[in-house]
mmCIF file of C-alpha atoms in Angstrom:
data_model
loop_
_atom_site.group_PDB
_atom_site.id
_atom_site.type_symbol
_atom_site.label_atom_id
_atom_site.label_comp_id
_atom_site.label_asym_id
_atom_site.label_seq_id
_atom_site.Cartn_x
_atom_site.Cartn_y
_atom_site.Cartn_z
ATOM 1 C CA MET A 1 21.511 86.606 129.001
ATOM 2 C CA LYS A 2 23.692 89.727 128.920
ATOM 3 C CA GLU A 3 24.549 89.079 125.233
ATOM 4 C CA ASN A 4 20.854 88.946 124.289
ATOM 5 C CA LYS A 5 20.190 92.232 126.057
ATOM 6 C CA ASP A 6 23.101 93.876 124.225
ATOM 7 C CA ASN A 7 21.835 92.618 120.861
ATOM 8 C CA LYS A 8 18.347 93.885 121.627
ATOM 9 C CA ARG A 9 19.754 97.304 122.552
ATOM 10 C CA GLU A 10 21.697 97.511 119.292
ATOM 11 C CA ASN A 11 18.565 96.748 117.251
ATOM 12 C CA GLN A 12 16.433 99.358 118.972
ATOM 13 C CA VAL A 13 15.928 102.687 117.217
ATOM 14 C CA PRO A 14 16.815 105.511 119.632
ATOM 15 C CA ASP A 15 14.264 108.189 120.436
ATOM 16 C CA LEU A 16 15.657 111.111 118.473
ATOM 17 C CA LYS A 17 14.724 114.760 118.837
ATOM 18 C CA PHE A 18 14.629 115.186 115.068
ATOM 19 C CA LYS A 19 12.533 112.801 112.964
ATOM 20 C CA ALA A 20 13.143 114.033 109.397
ATOM 21 C CA ILE A 21 15.669 116.078 107.408
ATOM 22 C CA PHE A 22 14.740 118.235 104.411
ATOM 23 C CA SER A 23 17.543 119.466 102.190
ATOM 24 C CA ASP A 24 17.947 121.532 99.052
ATOM 25 C CA ILE A 25 20.353 120.022 96.515
ATOM 26 C CA ASP A 26 22.368 122.526 94.462
ATOM 27 C CA GLY A 27 24.582 124.715 96.617
ATOM 28 C CA THR A 28 23.527 122.824 99.726
ATOM 29 C CA LEU A 29 23.952 119.057 99.546
ATOM 30 C CA LEU A 30 26.179 119.168 96.458
ATOM 31 C CA ASP A 31 29.580 120.840 96.355
ATOM 32 C CA SER A 32 30.731 123.126 93.549
ATOM 33 C CA ASN A 33 31.595 120.066 91.441
ATOM 34 C CA HIS A 34 27.974 118.896 91.728
ATOM 35 C CA GLN A 35 29.021 115.959 93.930
ATOM 36 C CA VAL A 36 27.798 114.622 97.285
ATOM 37 C CA PRO A 37 30.847 114.617 99.599
ATOM 38 C CA PRO A 38 31.503 110.971 100.654
ATOM 39 C CA ASN A 39 31.469 111.695 104.405
ATOM 40 C CA THR A 40 28.162 113.521 104.079
ATOM 41 C CA GLY A 41 26.686 110.585 102.182
ATOM 42 C CA ARG A 42 27.788 108.135 104.879
ATOM 43 C CA LYS A 43 26.218 110.238 107.622
ATOM 44 C CA ILE A 44 22.934 110.457 105.704
ATOM 45 C CA ARG A 45 22.828 106.670 105.215
ATOM 46 C CA ARG A 46 23.538 106.168 108.908
ATOM 47 C CA LEU A 47 20.658 108.436 109.880
ATOM 48 C CA GLU A 48 18.275 106.573 107.569
ATOM 49 C CA THR A 49 19.162 103.323 109.379
ATOM 50 C CA LEU A 50 17.939 105.160 112.490
ATOM 51 C CA GLN A 51 14.681 105.812 110.602
ATOM 52 C CA VAL A 52 15.381 109.501 110.033
ATOM 53 C CA PRO A 53 14.433 110.087 106.366
ATOM 54 C CA PHE A 54 16.618 112.442 104.349
ATOM 55 C CA VAL A 55 14.228 114.186 101.951
ATOM 56 C CA LEU A 56 15.576 115.992 98.909
ATOM 57 C CA VAL A 57 13.769 119.298 98.276
ATOM 58 C CA SER A 58 14.595 120.907 94.954
ATOM 59 C CA ALA A 59 13.404 122.827 91.915
ATOM 60 C CA ARG A 60 14.642 119.831 89.929
ATOM 61 C CA MET A 61 12.456 117.241 88.223
ATOM 62 C CA PRO A 62 12.146 113.772 89.854
ATOM 63 C CA ASP A 63 14.547 112.027 87.469
ATOM 64 C CA ALA A 64 17.274 114.559 88.287
ATOM 65 C CA MET A 65 16.853 113.756 91.982
ATOM 66 C CA THR A 66 16.632 109.961 91.987
ATOM 67 C CA THR A 67 20.167 109.806 90.564
ATOM 68 C CA ILE A 68 21.397 111.652 93.658
ATOM 69 C CA GLN A 69 19.386 109.361 95.923
ATOM 70 C CA ALA A 70 21.006 106.375 94.225
ATOM 71 C CA GLU A 71 24.450 107.901 94.656
ATOM 72 C CA ILE A 72 23.867 108.301 98.394
ATOM 73 C CA GLY A 73 22.006 105.010 98.776
ATOM 74 C CA ILE A 74 18.659 106.255 100.107
ATOM 75 C CA SER A 75 15.028 106.024 98.982
ATOM 76 C CA SER A 76 12.974 108.570 100.919
ATOM 77 C CA PRO A 77 10.150 110.617 99.350
ATOM 78 C CA MET A 78 11.157 113.761 97.436
ATOM 79 C CA VAL A 79 9.806 117.285 97.118
ATOM 80 C CA CYS A 80 10.249 118.167 93.433
ATOM 81 C CA TYR A 81 9.717 121.365 91.441
ATOM 82 C CA SER A 82 10.071 123.477 94.622
ATOM 83 C CA GLY A 83 6.989 121.824 96.113
ATOM 84 C CA ALA A 84 4.790 121.463 93.030
ATOM 85 C CA LEU A 85 5.171 117.672 93.157
ATOM 86 C CA VAL A 86 5.779 115.310 96.066
ATOM 87 C CA VAL A 87 6.928 111.845 95.045
ATOM 88 C CA GLY A 88 6.750 108.811 97.346
ATOM 89 C CA GLU A 89 9.381 106.155 97.988
ATOM 90 C CA ASN A 90 8.103 104.055 95.086
ATOM 91 C CA GLY A 91 7.786 106.945 92.643
ATOM 92 C CA GLU A 92 4.073 107.495 93.215
ATOM 93 C CA HIS A 93 2.729 111.055 93.084
ATOM 94 C CA LEU A 94 1.543 111.963 96.595
ATOM 95 C CA TYR A 95 0.782 115.621 95.860
ATOM 96 C CA SER A 96 0.649 117.726 92.695
ATOM 97 C CA CYS A 97 0.051 121.425 92.001
ATOM 98 C CA GLN A 98 0.104 122.488 88.335
ATOM 99 C CA VAL A 99 -0.262 125.455 86.025
ATOM 100 C CA GLY A 100 -3.252 124.682 83.792
ATOM 101 C CA LEU A 101 -2.452 123.762 80.193
ATOM 102 C CA LEU A 102 -4.394 126.655 78.619
ATOM 103 C CA GLU A 103 -2.565 129.199 80.758
ATOM 104 C CA ALA A 104 0.755 127.487 80.038
ATOM 105 C CA LEU A 105 0.053 127.782 76.311
ATOM 106 C CA GLU A 106 -0.671 131.519 76.724
ATOM 107 C CA ILE A 107 2.638 132.064 78.484
ATOM 108 C CA LYS A 108 4.512 130.017 75.910
ATOM 109 C CA ALA A 109 2.990 132.114 73.078
ATOM 110 C CA LEU A 110 3.956 135.346 74.852
ATOM 111 C CA LEU A 111 7.549 134.145 75.229
ATOM 112 C CA TYR A 112 7.770 133.064 71.595
ATOM 113 C CA LYS A 113 6.476 136.414 70.347
ATOM 114 C CA GLU A 114 8.189 138.902 72.655
ATOM 115 C CA TYR A 115 11.247 137.136 74.097
ATOM 116 C CA PRO A 116 12.750 134.999 71.300
ATOM 117 C CA PHE A 117 16.181 134.880 72.962
ATOM 118 C CA ILE A 118 14.798 133.228 76.099
ATOM 119 C CA CYS A 119 15.241 129.444 76.262
ATOM 120 C CA CYS A 120 11.949 127.965 77.497
ATOM 121 C CA ASN A 121 11.997 124.601 79.273
ATOM 122 C CA THR A 122 8.690 122.998 80.240
ATOM 123 C CA TYR A 123 8.452 120.389 82.997
ATOM 124 C CA GLY A 124 5.712 118.082 84.190
ATOM 125 C CA GLY A 125 6.165 114.832 86.106
ATOM 126 C CA SER A 126 9.146 113.119 84.488
ATOM 127 C CA LYS A 127 8.936 115.104 81.235
ATOM 128 C CA TRP A 128 11.341 117.856 80.206
ATOM 129 C CA VAL A 129 10.220 119.426 76.941
ATOM 130 C CA VAL A 130 12.125 121.981 74.835
ATOM 131 C CA ASP A 131 11.872 123.510 71.361
ATOM 132 C CA ASP A 132 15.511 122.854 70.482
ATOM 133 C CA ASP A 133 17.723 120.329 72.269
ATOM 134 C CA LYS A 134 20.788 121.784 70.529
ATOM 135 C CA ASN A 135 20.360 125.094 72.355
ATOM 136 C CA ALA A 136 23.447 125.910 74.468
ATOM 137 C CA TRP A 137 21.365 126.502 77.599
ATOM 138 C CA VAL A 138 19.678 123.119 77.223
ATOM 139 C CA LYS A 139 22.988 121.354 76.622
ATOM 140 C CA ARG A 140 24.418 122.907 79.770
ATOM 141 C CA GLU A 141 21.439 121.789 81.850
ATOM 142 C CA GLU A 142 21.729 118.286 80.409
ATOM 143 C CA GLU A 143 25.343 118.164 81.542
ATOM 144 C CA ILE A 144 24.450 119.296 85.064
ATOM 145 C CA THR A 145 21.532 116.897 85.509
ATOM 146 C CA SER A 146 22.789 113.993 83.349
ATOM 147 C CA LEU A 147 19.337 113.902 81.745
ATOM 148 C CA LYS A 148 18.149 114.323 78.155
ATOM 149 C CA ALA A 149 15.519 116.867 77.143
ATOM 150 C CA ARG A 150 12.876 115.875 74.602
ATOM 151 C CA VAL A 151 11.841 118.069 71.686
ATOM 152 C CA GLY A 152 8.111 118.640 71.393
ATOM 153 C CA THR A 153 5.143 120.939 71.935
ATOM 154 C CA ILE A 154 3.607 121.309 75.356
ATOM 155 C CA GLU A 155 0.120 121.053 73.852
ATOM 156 C CA HIS A 156 0.930 117.519 72.691
ATOM 157 C CA GLU A 157 3.251 116.397 75.497
ATOM 158 C CA PHE A 158 0.937 117.464 78.336
ATOM 159 C CA LYS A 159 -2.441 116.845 76.708
ATOM 160 C CA ILE A 160 -3.324 114.019 79.088
ATOM 161 C CA GLU A 161 -2.084 115.810 82.238
ATOM 162 C CA GLN A 162 -3.783 119.094 81.206
ATOM 163 C CA GLY A 163 -1.133 121.019 83.076
ATOM 164 C CA ILE A 164 2.570 121.504 83.747
ATOM 165 C CA HIS A 165 4.580 121.715 86.952
ATOM 166 C CA LYS A 166 7.111 124.341 85.900
ATOM 167 C CA PHE A 167 8.526 126.628 83.257
ATOM 168 C CA LEU A 168 12.276 127.145 83.534
ATOM 169 C CA LEU A 169 13.337 130.172 81.501
ATOM 170 C CA MET A 170 17.032 130.612 80.742
ATOM 171 C CA GLY A 171 18.809 133.653 79.353
ATOM 172 C CA GLN A 172 21.148 136.556 79.925
ATOM 173 C CA LYS A 173 20.609 138.601 83.077
ATOM 174 C CA GLU A 174 19.036 141.587 81.355
ATOM 175 C CA GLU A 175 16.577 139.421 79.411
ATOM 176 C CA ILE A 176 15.656 137.408 82.508
ATOM 177 C CA LEU A 177 14.892 140.592 84.448
ATOM 178 C CA LYS A 178 12.669 141.847 81.618
ATOM 179 C CA VAL A 179 10.680 138.639 81.290
ATOM 180 C CA GLU A 180 10.352 138.334 85.070
ATOM 181 C CA LYS A 181 8.803 141.796 85.272
ATOM 182 C CA ARG A 182 6.435 141.074 82.377
ATOM 183 C CA ILE A 183 5.163 137.706 83.615
ATOM 184 C CA LYS A 184 4.661 139.035 87.141
ATOM 185 C CA LYS A 185 2.556 141.840 85.705
ATOM 186 C CA GLU A 186 0.489 139.647 83.367
ATOM 187 C CA TYR A 187 0.138 136.683 85.750
ATOM 188 C CA PRO A 188 0.298 138.037 89.335
ATOM 189 C CA HIS A 189 -1.298 134.865 90.703
ATOM 190 C CA LEU A 190 1.643 132.704 89.599
ATOM 191 C CA SER A 191 4.903 132.039 91.405
ATOM 192 C CA VAL A 192 7.652 133.792 89.429
ATOM 193 C CA ALA A 193 11.147 133.685 90.931
ATOM 194 C CA ARG A 194 14.788 133.599 89.887
ATOM 195 C CA SER A 195 16.698 130.542 91.076
ATOM 196 C CA ASN A 196 19.851 132.347 89.915
ATOM 197 C CA GLU A 197 20.598 135.380 87.745
ATOM 198 C CA TYR A 198 20.207 133.364 84.529
ATOM 199 C CA TYR A 199 17.242 131.137 85.484
ATOM 200 C CA LEU A 200 13.615 132.126 86.047
ATOM 201 C CA GLU A 201 11.040 129.636 87.332
ATOM 202 C CA VAL A 202 7.295 130.002 86.765
ATOM 203 C CA MET A 203 4.862 127.788 88.681
ATOM 204 C CA ASN A 204 1.427 127.710 90.278
ATOM 205 C CA GLY A 205 1.159 130.491 92.855
ATOM 206 C CA ALA A 206 0.417 128.005 95.628
ATOM 207 C CA VAL A 207 3.766 126.257 95.179
ATOM 208 C CA LYS A 208 6.235 126.560 98.060
ATOM 209 C CA LYS A 209 8.939 124.281 99.377
ATOM 210 C CA SER A 210 7.440 124.671 102.836
ATOM 211 C CA LYS A 211 4.169 123.167 101.594
ATOM 212 C CA GLY A 212 6.041 120.030 100.550
ATOM 213 C CA VAL A 213 7.780 119.867 103.925
ATOM 214 C CA GLU A 214 4.474 120.302 105.743
ATOM 215 C CA PHE A 215 2.825 117.626 103.591
ATOM 216 C CA LEU A 216 5.528 115.066 104.338
ATOM 217 C CA CYS A 217 5.656 115.890 108.049
ATOM 218 C CA HIS A 218 1.948 115.071 108.130
ATOM 219 C CA HIS A 219 2.689 111.956 106.051
ATOM 220 C CA TYR A 220 5.242 110.818 108.648
ATOM 221 C CA GLY A 221 3.058 111.825 111.581
ATOM 222 C CA ILE A 222 5.554 114.299 113.017
ATOM 223 C CA SER A 223 5.461 117.999 113.858
ATOM 224 C CA MET A 224 7.370 120.695 111.978
ATOM 225 C CA ASP A 225 9.442 121.207 115.148
ATOM 226 C CA GLU A 226 10.797 117.672 114.685
ATOM 227 C CA ALA A 227 12.167 118.496 111.228
ATOM 228 C CA ILE A 228 15.440 120.082 110.129
ATOM 229 C CA ALA A 229 15.750 122.085 106.905
ATOM 230 C CA PHE A 230 18.814 123.087 104.874
ATOM 231 C CA GLY A 231 19.064 125.577 102.016
ATOM 232 C CA ASP A 232 21.131 128.215 100.253
ATOM 233 C CA GLY A 233 18.784 129.972 97.810
ATOM 234 C CA HIS A 234 15.979 132.506 97.883
ATOM 235 C CA ASN A 235 13.462 129.781 97.041
ATOM 236 C CA ASP A 236 14.528 128.037 100.277
ATOM 237 C CA ILE A 237 13.570 130.943 102.536
ATOM 238 C CA ASP A 238 9.973 129.881 103.202
ATOM 239 C CA MET A 239 11.157 126.349 104.047
ATOM 240 C CA LEU A 240 13.868 127.655 106.384
ATOM 241 C CA LYS A 241 11.334 129.835 108.174
ATOM 242 C CA ALA A 242 8.724 127.073 108.414
ATOM 243 C CA VAL A 243 10.704 124.801 110.753
ATOM 244 C CA LYS A 244 12.178 125.577 114.155
ATOM 245 C CA THR A 245 15.612 124.157 113.336
ATOM 246 C CA SER A 246 16.946 125.390 110.011
ATOM 247 C CA TYR A 247 20.407 125.906 108.581
ATOM 248 C CA ALA A 248 21.475 128.258 105.811
ATOM 249 C CA MET A 249 24.689 127.335 104.069
ATOM 250 C CA GLY A 250 27.700 129.602 104.485
ATOM 251 C CA ASN A 251 27.607 130.262 100.735
ATOM 252 C CA ALA A 252 24.005 131.504 100.875
ATOM 253 C CA PRO A 253 23.161 135.185 100.207
ATOM 254 C CA ARG A 254 22.722 137.401 103.244
ATOM 255 C CA GLU A 255 18.914 137.426 103.034
ATOM 256 C CA VAL A 256 18.852 133.615 103.080
ATOM 257 C CA ARG A 257 21.280 133.404 106.007
ATOM 258 C CA GLU A 258 19.148 135.852 107.970
ATOM 259 C CA SER A 259 16.045 133.704 107.326
ATOM 260 C CA ALA A 260 17.481 130.581 108.968
ATOM 261 C CA ALA A 261 17.801 129.774 112.648
ATOM 262 C CA ARG A 262 21.480 128.923 112.186
ATOM 263 C CA VAL A 263 24.264 129.202 109.609
ATOM 264 C CA THR A 264 26.660 126.347 108.868
ATOM 265 C CA LEU A 265 29.793 126.042 106.729
ATOM 266 C CA ASP A 266 29.597 126.445 102.952
ATOM 267 C CA ASN A 267 28.846 123.591 100.549
ATOM 268 C CA ASP A 268 32.520 123.116 99.661
ATOM 269 C CA HIS A 269 33.409 122.555 103.321
ATOM 270 C CA GLU A 270 30.648 120.028 104.087
ATOM 271 C CA GLY A 271 28.424 122.477 105.914
ATOM 272 C CA LEU A 272 25.526 120.041 105.831
ATOM 273 C CA LEU A 273 27.647 117.341 107.496
ATOM 274 C CA ALA A 274 28.825 119.766 110.172
ATOM 275 C CA ALA A 275 25.205 120.616 111.010
ATOM 276 C CA LEU A 276 24.148 116.954 111.071
ATOM 277 C CA LYS A 277 26.967 116.210 113.504
ATOM 278 C CA GLU A 278 25.750 119.100 115.617
ATOM 279 C CA CYS A 279 22.227 117.684 115.697
ATOM 280 C CA PHE A 280 23.046 113.957 115.754
ATOM 281 C CA GLY A 281 26.683 113.939 116.824
ATOM 282 C CA TYR A 282 26.165 111.447 119.621
ATOM 283 C CA PHE A 283 25.515 108.671 117.078
ATOM 284 C CA GLU A 284 28.280 106.986 115.125
ATOM 285 C CA SER A 285 28.736 108.086 111.512
#
């Protein structure tokens, strides 16, 4: 009888304080070599066996995130394009917020005419469309994401969808600052933000990582206070502020660190793992 009780206890899912984990990818989950540290991956898998989903939240497209899920061995929903698209466990689109195709074409024409040295990448769903896949910026991004861009026009590639999820503009710092100022002036209703000094992202003005977190908390039937969020970039700030328990990485800029409830170690010293042990340390890794 005692053996049956022990088996039953082992199969029960404990009542945890935190019910879901939301994490940025680059600079947060991944180290400087763009790898998931093995010990961090094991901890994440362990938590998923306890029915605590580990949700990737990134500016990346879905295909650049599922490879990381596969590496870890998880299959939770994902918040893609900084919240413009939420993808379910089976790849279904649960939520989508786009820039209309006509407006996207206007922006593309402006870039072509006035900023010819800017590399324009257009994303929607699982499509990554560029003018020239031999461009050095594109090649670099392909190496980072292990994906291949397709050459085409957005008018043709997104005709059915009638919208895009994101422009990613790449260029030298001075050029990026110029185009950021111009697009913000011409399209104040859009979300225009640098993900780093060489990358500028343009999306629907309603897009926020926190919206994706809120959507999935509702999807799981939990409160925002039962979620943990991790991030290192300026586009993580709204997500870090939206939940009660948030961690900025030690490598994050000062403004990001000040936006989080707590600060953990940097991404090269498994800061995410250290925080997970702090929150769930009483369970075996």
